[in-house]
mmCIF file of C-alpha atoms (C1' of nucleotides) in Angstrom:
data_model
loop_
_atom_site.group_PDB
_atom_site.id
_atom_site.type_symbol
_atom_site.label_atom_id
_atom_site.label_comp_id
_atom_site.label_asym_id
_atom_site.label_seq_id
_atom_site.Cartn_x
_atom_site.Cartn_y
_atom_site.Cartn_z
ATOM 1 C CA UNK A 1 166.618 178.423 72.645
ATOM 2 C CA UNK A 2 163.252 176.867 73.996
ATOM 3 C CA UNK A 3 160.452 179.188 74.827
ATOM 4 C CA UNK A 4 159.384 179.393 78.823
ATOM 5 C CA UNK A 5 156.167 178.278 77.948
ATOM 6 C CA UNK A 6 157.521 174.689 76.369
ATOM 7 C CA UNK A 7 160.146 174.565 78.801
ATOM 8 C CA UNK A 8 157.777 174.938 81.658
ATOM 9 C CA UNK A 9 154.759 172.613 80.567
ATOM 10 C CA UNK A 10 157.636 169.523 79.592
ATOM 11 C CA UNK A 11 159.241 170.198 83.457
ATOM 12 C CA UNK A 12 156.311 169.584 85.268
ATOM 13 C CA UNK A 13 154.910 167.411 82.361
ATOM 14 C CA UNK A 14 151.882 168.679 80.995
ATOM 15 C CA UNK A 15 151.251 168.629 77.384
ATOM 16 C CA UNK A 16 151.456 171.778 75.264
ATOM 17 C CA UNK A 17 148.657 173.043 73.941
ATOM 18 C CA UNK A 18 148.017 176.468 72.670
ATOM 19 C CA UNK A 19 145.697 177.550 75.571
ATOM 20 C CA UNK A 20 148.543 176.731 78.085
ATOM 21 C CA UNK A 21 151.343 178.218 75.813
ATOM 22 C CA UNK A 22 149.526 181.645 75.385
ATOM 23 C CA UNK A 23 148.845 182.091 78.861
ATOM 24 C CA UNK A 24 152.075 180.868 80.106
ATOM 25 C CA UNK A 25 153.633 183.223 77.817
ATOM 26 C CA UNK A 26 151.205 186.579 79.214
ATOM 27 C CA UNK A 27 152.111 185.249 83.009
ATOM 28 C CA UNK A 28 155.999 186.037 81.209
ATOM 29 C CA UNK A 29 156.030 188.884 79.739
ATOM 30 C CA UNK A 30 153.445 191.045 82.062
ATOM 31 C CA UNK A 31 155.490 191.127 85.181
ATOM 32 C CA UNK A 32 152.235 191.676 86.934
ATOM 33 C CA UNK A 33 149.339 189.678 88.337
ATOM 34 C CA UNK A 34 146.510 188.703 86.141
ATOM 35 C CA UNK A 35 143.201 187.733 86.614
ATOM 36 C CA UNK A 36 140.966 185.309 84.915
ATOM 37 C CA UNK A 37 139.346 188.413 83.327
ATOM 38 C CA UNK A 38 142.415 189.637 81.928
ATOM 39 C CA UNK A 39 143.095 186.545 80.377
ATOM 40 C CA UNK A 40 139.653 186.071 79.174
ATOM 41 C CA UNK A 41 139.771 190.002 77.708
ATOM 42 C CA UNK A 42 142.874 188.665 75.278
ATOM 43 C CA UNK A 43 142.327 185.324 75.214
ATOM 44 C CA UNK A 44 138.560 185.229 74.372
ATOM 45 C CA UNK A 45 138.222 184.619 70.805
ATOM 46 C CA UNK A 46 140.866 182.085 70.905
ATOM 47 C CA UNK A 47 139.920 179.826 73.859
ATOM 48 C CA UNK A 48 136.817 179.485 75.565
ATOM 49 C CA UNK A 49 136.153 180.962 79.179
ATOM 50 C CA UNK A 50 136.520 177.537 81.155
ATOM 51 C CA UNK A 51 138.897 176.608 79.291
ATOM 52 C CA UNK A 52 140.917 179.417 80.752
ATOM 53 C CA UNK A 53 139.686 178.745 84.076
ATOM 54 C CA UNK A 54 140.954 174.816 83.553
ATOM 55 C CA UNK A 55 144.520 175.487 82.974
ATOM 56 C CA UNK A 56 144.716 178.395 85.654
ATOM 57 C CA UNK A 57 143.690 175.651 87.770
ATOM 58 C CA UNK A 58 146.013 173.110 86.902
ATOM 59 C CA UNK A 59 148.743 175.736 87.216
ATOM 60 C CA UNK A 60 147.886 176.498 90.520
ATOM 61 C CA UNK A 61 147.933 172.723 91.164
ATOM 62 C CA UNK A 62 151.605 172.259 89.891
ATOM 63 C CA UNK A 63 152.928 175.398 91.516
ATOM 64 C CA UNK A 64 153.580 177.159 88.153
ATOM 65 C CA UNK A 65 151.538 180.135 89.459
ATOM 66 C CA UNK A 66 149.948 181.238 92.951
ATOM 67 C CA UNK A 67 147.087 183.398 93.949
ATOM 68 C CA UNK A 68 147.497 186.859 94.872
ATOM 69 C CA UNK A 69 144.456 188.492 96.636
ATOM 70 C CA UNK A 70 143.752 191.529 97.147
ATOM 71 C CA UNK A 71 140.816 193.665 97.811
ATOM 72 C CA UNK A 72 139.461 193.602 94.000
ATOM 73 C CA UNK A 73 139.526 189.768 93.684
ATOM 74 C CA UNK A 74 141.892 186.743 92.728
ATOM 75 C CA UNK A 75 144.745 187.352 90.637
ATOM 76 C CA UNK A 76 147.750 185.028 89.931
ATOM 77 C CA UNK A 77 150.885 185.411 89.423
ATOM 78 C CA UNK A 78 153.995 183.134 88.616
ATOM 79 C CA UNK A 79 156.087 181.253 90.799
ATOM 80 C CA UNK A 80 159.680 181.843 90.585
ATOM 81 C CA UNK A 81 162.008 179.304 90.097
ATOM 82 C CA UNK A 82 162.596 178.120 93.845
ATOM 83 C CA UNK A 83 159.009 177.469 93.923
ATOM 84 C CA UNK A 84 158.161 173.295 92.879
ATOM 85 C CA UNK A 85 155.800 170.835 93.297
ATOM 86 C CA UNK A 86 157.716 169.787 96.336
ATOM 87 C CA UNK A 87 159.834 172.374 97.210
ATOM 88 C CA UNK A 88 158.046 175.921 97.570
ATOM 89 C CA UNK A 89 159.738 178.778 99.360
ATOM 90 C CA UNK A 90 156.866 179.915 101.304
ATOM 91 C CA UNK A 91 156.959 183.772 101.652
ATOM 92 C CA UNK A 92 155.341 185.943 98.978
ATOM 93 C CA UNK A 93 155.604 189.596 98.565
ATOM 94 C CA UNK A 94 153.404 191.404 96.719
ATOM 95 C CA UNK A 95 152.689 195.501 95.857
ATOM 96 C CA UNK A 96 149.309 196.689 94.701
ATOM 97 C CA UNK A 97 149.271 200.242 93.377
ATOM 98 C CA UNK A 98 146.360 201.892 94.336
ATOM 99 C CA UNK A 99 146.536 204.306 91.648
ATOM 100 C CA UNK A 100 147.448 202.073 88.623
ATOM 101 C CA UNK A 101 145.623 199.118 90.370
ATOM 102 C CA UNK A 102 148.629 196.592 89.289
ATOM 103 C CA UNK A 103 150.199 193.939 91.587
ATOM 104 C CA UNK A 104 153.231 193.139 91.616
ATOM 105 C CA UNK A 105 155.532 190.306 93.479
ATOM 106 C CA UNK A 106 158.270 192.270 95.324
ATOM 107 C CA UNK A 107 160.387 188.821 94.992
ATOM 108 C CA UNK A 108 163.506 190.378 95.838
ATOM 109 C CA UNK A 109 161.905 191.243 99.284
ATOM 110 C CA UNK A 110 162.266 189.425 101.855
ATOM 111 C CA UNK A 111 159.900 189.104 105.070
ATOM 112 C CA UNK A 112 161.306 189.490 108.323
ATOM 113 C CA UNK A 113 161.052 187.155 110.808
ATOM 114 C CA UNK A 114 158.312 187.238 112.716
ATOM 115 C CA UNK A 115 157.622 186.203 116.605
ATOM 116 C CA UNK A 116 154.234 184.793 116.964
ATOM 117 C CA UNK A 117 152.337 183.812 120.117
ATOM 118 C CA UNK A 118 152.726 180.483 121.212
ATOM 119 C CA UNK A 119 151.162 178.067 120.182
ATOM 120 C CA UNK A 120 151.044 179.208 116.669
ATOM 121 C CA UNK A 121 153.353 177.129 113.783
ATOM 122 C CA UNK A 122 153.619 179.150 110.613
ATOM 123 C CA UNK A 123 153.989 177.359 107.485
ATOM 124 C CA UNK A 124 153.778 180.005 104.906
ATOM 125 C CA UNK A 125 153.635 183.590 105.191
ATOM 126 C CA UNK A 126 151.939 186.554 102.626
ATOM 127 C CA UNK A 127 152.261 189.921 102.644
ATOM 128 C CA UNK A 128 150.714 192.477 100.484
ATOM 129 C CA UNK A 129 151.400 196.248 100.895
ATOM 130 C CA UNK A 130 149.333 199.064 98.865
ATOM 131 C CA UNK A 131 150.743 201.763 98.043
ATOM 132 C CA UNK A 132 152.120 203.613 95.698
ATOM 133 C CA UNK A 133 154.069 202.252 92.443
ATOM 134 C CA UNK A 134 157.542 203.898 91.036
ATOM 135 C CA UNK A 135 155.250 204.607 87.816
ATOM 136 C CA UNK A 136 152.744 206.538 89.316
ATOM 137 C CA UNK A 137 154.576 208.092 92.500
ATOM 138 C CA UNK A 138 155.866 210.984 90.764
ATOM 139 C CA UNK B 1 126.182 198.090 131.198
ATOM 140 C CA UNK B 2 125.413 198.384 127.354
ATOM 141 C CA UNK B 3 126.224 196.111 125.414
ATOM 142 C CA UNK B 4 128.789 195.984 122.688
ATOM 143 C CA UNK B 5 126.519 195.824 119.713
ATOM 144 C CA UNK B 6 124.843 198.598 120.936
ATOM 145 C CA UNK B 7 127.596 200.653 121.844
ATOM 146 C CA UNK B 8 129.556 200.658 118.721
ATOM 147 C CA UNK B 9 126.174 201.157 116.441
ATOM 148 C CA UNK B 10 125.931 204.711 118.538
ATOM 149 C CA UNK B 11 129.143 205.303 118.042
ATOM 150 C CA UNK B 12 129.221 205.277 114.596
ATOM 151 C CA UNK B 13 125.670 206.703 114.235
ATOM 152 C CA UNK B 14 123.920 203.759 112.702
ATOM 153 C CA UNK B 15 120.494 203.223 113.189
ATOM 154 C CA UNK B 16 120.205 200.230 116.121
ATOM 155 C CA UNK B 17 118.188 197.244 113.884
ATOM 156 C CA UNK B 18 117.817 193.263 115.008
ATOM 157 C CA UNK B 19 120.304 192.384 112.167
ATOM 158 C CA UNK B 20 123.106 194.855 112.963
ATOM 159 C CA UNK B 21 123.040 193.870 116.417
ATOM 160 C CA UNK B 22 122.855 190.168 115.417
ATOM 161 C CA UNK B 23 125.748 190.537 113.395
ATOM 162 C CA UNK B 24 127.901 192.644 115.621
ATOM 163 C CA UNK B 25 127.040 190.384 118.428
ATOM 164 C CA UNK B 26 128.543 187.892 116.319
ATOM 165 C CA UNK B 27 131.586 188.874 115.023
ATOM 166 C CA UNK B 28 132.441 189.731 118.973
ATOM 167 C CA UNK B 29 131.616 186.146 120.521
ATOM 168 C CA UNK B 30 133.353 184.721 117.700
ATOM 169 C CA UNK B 31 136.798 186.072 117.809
ATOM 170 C CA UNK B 32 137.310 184.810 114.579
ATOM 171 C CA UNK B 33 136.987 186.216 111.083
ATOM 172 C CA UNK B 34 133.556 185.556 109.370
ATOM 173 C CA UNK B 35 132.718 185.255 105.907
ATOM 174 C CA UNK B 36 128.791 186.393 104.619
ATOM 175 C CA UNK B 37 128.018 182.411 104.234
ATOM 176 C CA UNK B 38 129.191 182.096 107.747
ATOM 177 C CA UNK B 39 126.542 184.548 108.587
ATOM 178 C CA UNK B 40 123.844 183.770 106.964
ATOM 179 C CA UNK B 41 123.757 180.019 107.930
ATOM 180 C CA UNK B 42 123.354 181.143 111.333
ATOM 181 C CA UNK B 43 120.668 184.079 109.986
ATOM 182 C CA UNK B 44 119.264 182.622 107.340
ATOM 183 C CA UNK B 45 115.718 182.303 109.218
ATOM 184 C CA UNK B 46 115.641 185.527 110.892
ATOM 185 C CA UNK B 47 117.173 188.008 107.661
ATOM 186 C CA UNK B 48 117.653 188.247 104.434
ATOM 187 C CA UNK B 49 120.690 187.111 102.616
ATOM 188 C CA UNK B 50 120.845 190.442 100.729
ATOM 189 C CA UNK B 51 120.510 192.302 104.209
ATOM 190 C CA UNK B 52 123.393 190.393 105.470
ATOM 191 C CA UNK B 53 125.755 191.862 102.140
ATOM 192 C CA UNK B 54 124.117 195.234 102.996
ATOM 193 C CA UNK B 55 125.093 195.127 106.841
ATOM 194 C CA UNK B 56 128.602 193.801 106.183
ATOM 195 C CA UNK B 57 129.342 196.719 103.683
ATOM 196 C CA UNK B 58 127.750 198.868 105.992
ATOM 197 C CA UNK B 59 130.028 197.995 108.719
ATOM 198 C CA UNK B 60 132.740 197.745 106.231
ATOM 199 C CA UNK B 61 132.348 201.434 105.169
ATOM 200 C CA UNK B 62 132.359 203.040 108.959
ATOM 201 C CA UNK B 63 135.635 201.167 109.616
ATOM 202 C CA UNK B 64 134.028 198.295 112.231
ATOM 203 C CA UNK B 65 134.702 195.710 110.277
ATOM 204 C CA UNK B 66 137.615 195.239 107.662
ATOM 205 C CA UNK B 67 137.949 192.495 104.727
ATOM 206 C CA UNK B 68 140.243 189.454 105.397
ATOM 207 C CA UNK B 69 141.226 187.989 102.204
ATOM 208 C CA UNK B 70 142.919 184.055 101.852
ATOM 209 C CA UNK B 71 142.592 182.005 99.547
ATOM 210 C CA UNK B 72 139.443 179.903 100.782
ATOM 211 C CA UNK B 73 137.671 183.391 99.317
ATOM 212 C CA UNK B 74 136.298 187.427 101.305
ATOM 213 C CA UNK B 75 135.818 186.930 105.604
ATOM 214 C CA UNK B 76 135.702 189.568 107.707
ATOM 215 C CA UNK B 77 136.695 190.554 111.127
ATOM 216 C CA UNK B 78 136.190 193.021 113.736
ATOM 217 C CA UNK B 79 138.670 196.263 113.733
ATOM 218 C CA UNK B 80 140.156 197.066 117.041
ATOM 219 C CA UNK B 81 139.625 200.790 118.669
ATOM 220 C CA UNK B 82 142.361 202.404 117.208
ATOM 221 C CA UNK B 83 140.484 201.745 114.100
ATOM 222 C CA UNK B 84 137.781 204.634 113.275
ATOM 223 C CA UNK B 85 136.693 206.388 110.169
ATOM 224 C CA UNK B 86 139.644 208.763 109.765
ATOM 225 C CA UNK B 87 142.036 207.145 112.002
ATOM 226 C CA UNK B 88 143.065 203.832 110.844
ATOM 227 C CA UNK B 89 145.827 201.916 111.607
ATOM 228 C CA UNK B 90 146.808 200.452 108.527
ATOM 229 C CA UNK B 91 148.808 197.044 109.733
ATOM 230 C CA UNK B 92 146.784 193.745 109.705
ATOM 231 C CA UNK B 93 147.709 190.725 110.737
ATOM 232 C CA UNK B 94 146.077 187.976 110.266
ATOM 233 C CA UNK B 95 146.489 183.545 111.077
ATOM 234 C CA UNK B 96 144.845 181.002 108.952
ATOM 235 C CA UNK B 97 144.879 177.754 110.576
ATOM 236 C CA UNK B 98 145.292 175.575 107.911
ATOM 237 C CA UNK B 99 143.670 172.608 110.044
ATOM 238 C CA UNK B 100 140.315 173.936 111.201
ATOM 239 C CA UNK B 101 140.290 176.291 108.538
ATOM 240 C CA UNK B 102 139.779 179.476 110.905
ATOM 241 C CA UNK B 103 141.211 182.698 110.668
ATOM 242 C CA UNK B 104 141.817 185.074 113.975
ATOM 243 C CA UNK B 105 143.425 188.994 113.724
ATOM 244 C CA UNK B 106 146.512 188.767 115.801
ATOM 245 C CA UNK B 107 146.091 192.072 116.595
ATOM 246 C CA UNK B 108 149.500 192.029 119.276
ATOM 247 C CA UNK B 109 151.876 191.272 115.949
ATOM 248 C CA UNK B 110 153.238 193.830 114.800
ATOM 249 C CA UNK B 111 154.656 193.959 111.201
ATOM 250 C CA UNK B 112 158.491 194.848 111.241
ATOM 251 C CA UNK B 113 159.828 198.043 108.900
ATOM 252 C CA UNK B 114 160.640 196.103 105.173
ATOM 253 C CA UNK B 115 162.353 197.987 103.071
ATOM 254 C CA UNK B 116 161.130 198.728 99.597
ATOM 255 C CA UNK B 117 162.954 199.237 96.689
ATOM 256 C CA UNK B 118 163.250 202.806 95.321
ATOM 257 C CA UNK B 119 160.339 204.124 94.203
ATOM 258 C CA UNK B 120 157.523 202.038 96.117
ATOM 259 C CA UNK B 121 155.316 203.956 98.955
ATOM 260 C CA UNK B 122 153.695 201.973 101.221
ATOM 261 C CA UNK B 123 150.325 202.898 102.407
ATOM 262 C CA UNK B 124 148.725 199.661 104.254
ATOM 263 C CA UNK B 125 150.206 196.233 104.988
ATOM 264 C CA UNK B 126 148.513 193.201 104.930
ATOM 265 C CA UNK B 127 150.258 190.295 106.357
ATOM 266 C CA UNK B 128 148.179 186.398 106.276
ATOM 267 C CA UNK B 129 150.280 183.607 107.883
ATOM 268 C CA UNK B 130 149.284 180.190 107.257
ATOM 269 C CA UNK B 131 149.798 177.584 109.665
ATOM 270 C CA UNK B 132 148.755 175.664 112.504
ATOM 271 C CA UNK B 133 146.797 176.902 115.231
ATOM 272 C CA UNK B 134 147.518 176.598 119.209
ATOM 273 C CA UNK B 135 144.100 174.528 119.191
ATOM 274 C CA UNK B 136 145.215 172.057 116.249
ATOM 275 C CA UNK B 137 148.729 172.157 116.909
ATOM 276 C CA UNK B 138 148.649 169.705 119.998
ATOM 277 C "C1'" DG C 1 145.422 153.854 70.302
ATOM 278 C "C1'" DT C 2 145.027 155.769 74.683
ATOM 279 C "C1'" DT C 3 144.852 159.510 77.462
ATOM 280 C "C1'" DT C 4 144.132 164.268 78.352
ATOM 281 C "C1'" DA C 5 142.363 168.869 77.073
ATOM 282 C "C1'" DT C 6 138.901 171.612 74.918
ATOM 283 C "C1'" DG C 7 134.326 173.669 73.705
ATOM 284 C "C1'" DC C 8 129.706 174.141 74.496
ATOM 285 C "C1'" DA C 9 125.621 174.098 77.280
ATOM 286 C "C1'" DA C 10 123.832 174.457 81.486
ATOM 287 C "C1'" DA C 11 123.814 174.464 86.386
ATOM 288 C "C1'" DT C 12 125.449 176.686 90.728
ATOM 289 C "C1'" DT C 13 127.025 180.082 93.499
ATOM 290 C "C1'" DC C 14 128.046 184.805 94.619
ATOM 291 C "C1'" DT C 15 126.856 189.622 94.601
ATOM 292 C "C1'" DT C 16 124.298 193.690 93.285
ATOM 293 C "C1'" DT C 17 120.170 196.632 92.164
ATOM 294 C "C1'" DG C 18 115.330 198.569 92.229
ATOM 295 C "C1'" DC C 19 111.485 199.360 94.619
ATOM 296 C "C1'" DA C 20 107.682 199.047 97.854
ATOM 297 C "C1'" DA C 21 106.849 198.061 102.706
ATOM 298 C "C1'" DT C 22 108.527 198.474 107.287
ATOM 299 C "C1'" DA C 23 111.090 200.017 111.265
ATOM 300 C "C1'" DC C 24 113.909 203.508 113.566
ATOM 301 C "C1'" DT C 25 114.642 208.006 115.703
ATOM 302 C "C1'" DA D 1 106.787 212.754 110.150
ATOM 303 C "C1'" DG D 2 110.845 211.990 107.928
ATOM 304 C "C1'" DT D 3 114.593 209.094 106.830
ATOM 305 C "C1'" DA D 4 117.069 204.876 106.671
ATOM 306 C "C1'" DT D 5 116.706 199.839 106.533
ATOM 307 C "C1'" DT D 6 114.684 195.640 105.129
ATOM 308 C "C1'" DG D 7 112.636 191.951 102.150
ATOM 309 C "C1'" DC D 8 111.596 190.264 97.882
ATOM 310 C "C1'" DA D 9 112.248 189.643 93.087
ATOM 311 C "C1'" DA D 10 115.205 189.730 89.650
ATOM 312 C "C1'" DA D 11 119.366 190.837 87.202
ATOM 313 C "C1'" DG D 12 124.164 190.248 86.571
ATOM 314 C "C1'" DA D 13 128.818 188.125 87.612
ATOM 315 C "C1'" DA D 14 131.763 184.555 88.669
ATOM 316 C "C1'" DT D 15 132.724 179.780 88.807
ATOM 317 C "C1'" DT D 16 131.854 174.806 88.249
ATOM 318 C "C1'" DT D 17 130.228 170.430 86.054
ATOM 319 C "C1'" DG D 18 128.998 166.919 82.407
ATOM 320 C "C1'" DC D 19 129.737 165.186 78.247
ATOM 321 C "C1'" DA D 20 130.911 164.646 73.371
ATOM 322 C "C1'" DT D 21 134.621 166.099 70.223
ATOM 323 C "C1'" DA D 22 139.277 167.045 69.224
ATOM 324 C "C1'" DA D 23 144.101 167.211 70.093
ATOM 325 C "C1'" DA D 24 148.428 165.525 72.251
ATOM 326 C "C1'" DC D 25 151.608 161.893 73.120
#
DNA sequence: GTTTATGCAAATTCTTTGCAATACT
DNA sequence: AGTATTGCAAAGAATTTGCATAAAC
C-alpha cells in the first residue's frame, strides 16, 4: 500500500522529496489546519523556513491544499479528493474553535444555496463559523 | 446636519482627531472594504503609517469597523447599526469580485440555518463569496 | 545529464512597541 | 489641566528573492 504523500506528489507530478513527504504527511494525519508556523515548529531542524514556505506554495498552486483564514492568520488545509487542478468543488466549510483555537473543514457540510443581488455571479463560496468544538463544548 | 465621521466618533466616545475623521470619512464614501495599504496611500502625506494601524484597531475594538479576511490578505469594512459594542450581529457577508479585486459587505444576505454536526456551537458566521461583480460582469 | 528543489543570505514588507511631543476635551 | 492621540525611531514578524549547491528523474 503506497503512502498519501507518494501517491499524491506522483498524481499531480511533482517529485518526492522529503520536505514535501513530511508535510504532506502532517496535512494527513492532523485533521486540522496548519500554518506555516506549525510546520516550521516541527519541521525546523529538518528543512529550512522557505523551504517550507516553497512547497506550501506549490501546493496551493496544484490544489493539493487551500487557504483557510481566519482572524489569527493563514492556515491551510487539504483539499479533498473532488478538489483538482481542473476540477475544484468550490464551497469550503470550515469551524474555528475559539477555545482550542483549531480549524477544522466541516467537509461533510454543505452550503445552502444562496440568492444574491443581481448582478452578482458567484464562483466559489467560503464559510467559516466560530464557535465552539465537540472537544471543548462540554 | 453632522456629519457621519463625526457622529459615530461621539457615539462611541472617541476623541474627534483629523485622522479618525479622515478614515471614517473614508470607509463611508467608499462602500467597499479597505485594507491599511489602501489607507495609507491615500494618507500617507497627512499621517503616520503607524497612526493608521492604531486608528483601524481603534475602530476595530468599539465595533465600527470589523476585519474582512480573503485571500489577497486583512481589509476592513464598515459595521452596520445593529452592530455596537455589546450588541453584535454576528452574520457577515461578504463579495470579492474576483475581476477588480474589490470586496463590498452585502449586508441584505442573509446566511441560511446549516446544520452542524453534533457537538459543534456556532457563535459567528463568516461567509466570503467569490465571483464577479455587477460592475465587471457586463 | 538535465531539470527542479533546497539552503543560506539578504532584502522587503507588515505590524507592533516605547516614548516624548502634541492635540483634544 | 489632565488625558488620550500622534509621530518618530526602532524592534520584531512574516514573507519573498537570488543564487550556488544538491537532489530527483
Amino acid at each position: 500500500m503506497e503512502s498519501f504523500a507518494t501517491n499524491t506528489l506522483r498524481t499531480h507530478e511533482l517529485r518526492h522529496t522529503g520536505c514535501r513527504e513530511d508535510i504532506l504527511t502532517l496535512f494527513y494525519t492532523h485533521k486540522t489546519a496548519l500554518a506555516h508556523g506549525d510546520l516550521e515548529t516541527v519541521l525546523r531542524d529538518r528543512y529550512d523556513r522557505v523551504t517550507i514556505y516553497r512547497t506550501l506554495k506549490t501546493f496551493a498552486d496544484k490544489g493539493i491544499i487551500h487557504k483557510v483564514l481566519d482572524e489569527d492568520g493563514l492556515r491551510y488545509a487539504l483539499c479533498k479528493d473532488t478538489c483538482h487542478d481542473h476540477d475544484h468543488h468550490h464551497d469550503h466549510v470550515h469551524f474555528k474553535c475559539a477555545a482550542c483555537g483549531q480549524t477544522t473543514c466541516l467537509d461533510e457540510v454543505r452550503i445552502p444555496m444562496i440568492q444574491l443581488p443581481s448582478g452578482y455571479q458567484k464562483r466559489e463560496t467560503n464559510l467559516l463559523i466560530q464557535g465552539t468544538c465537540p472537544k471543548c463544548s462540554q
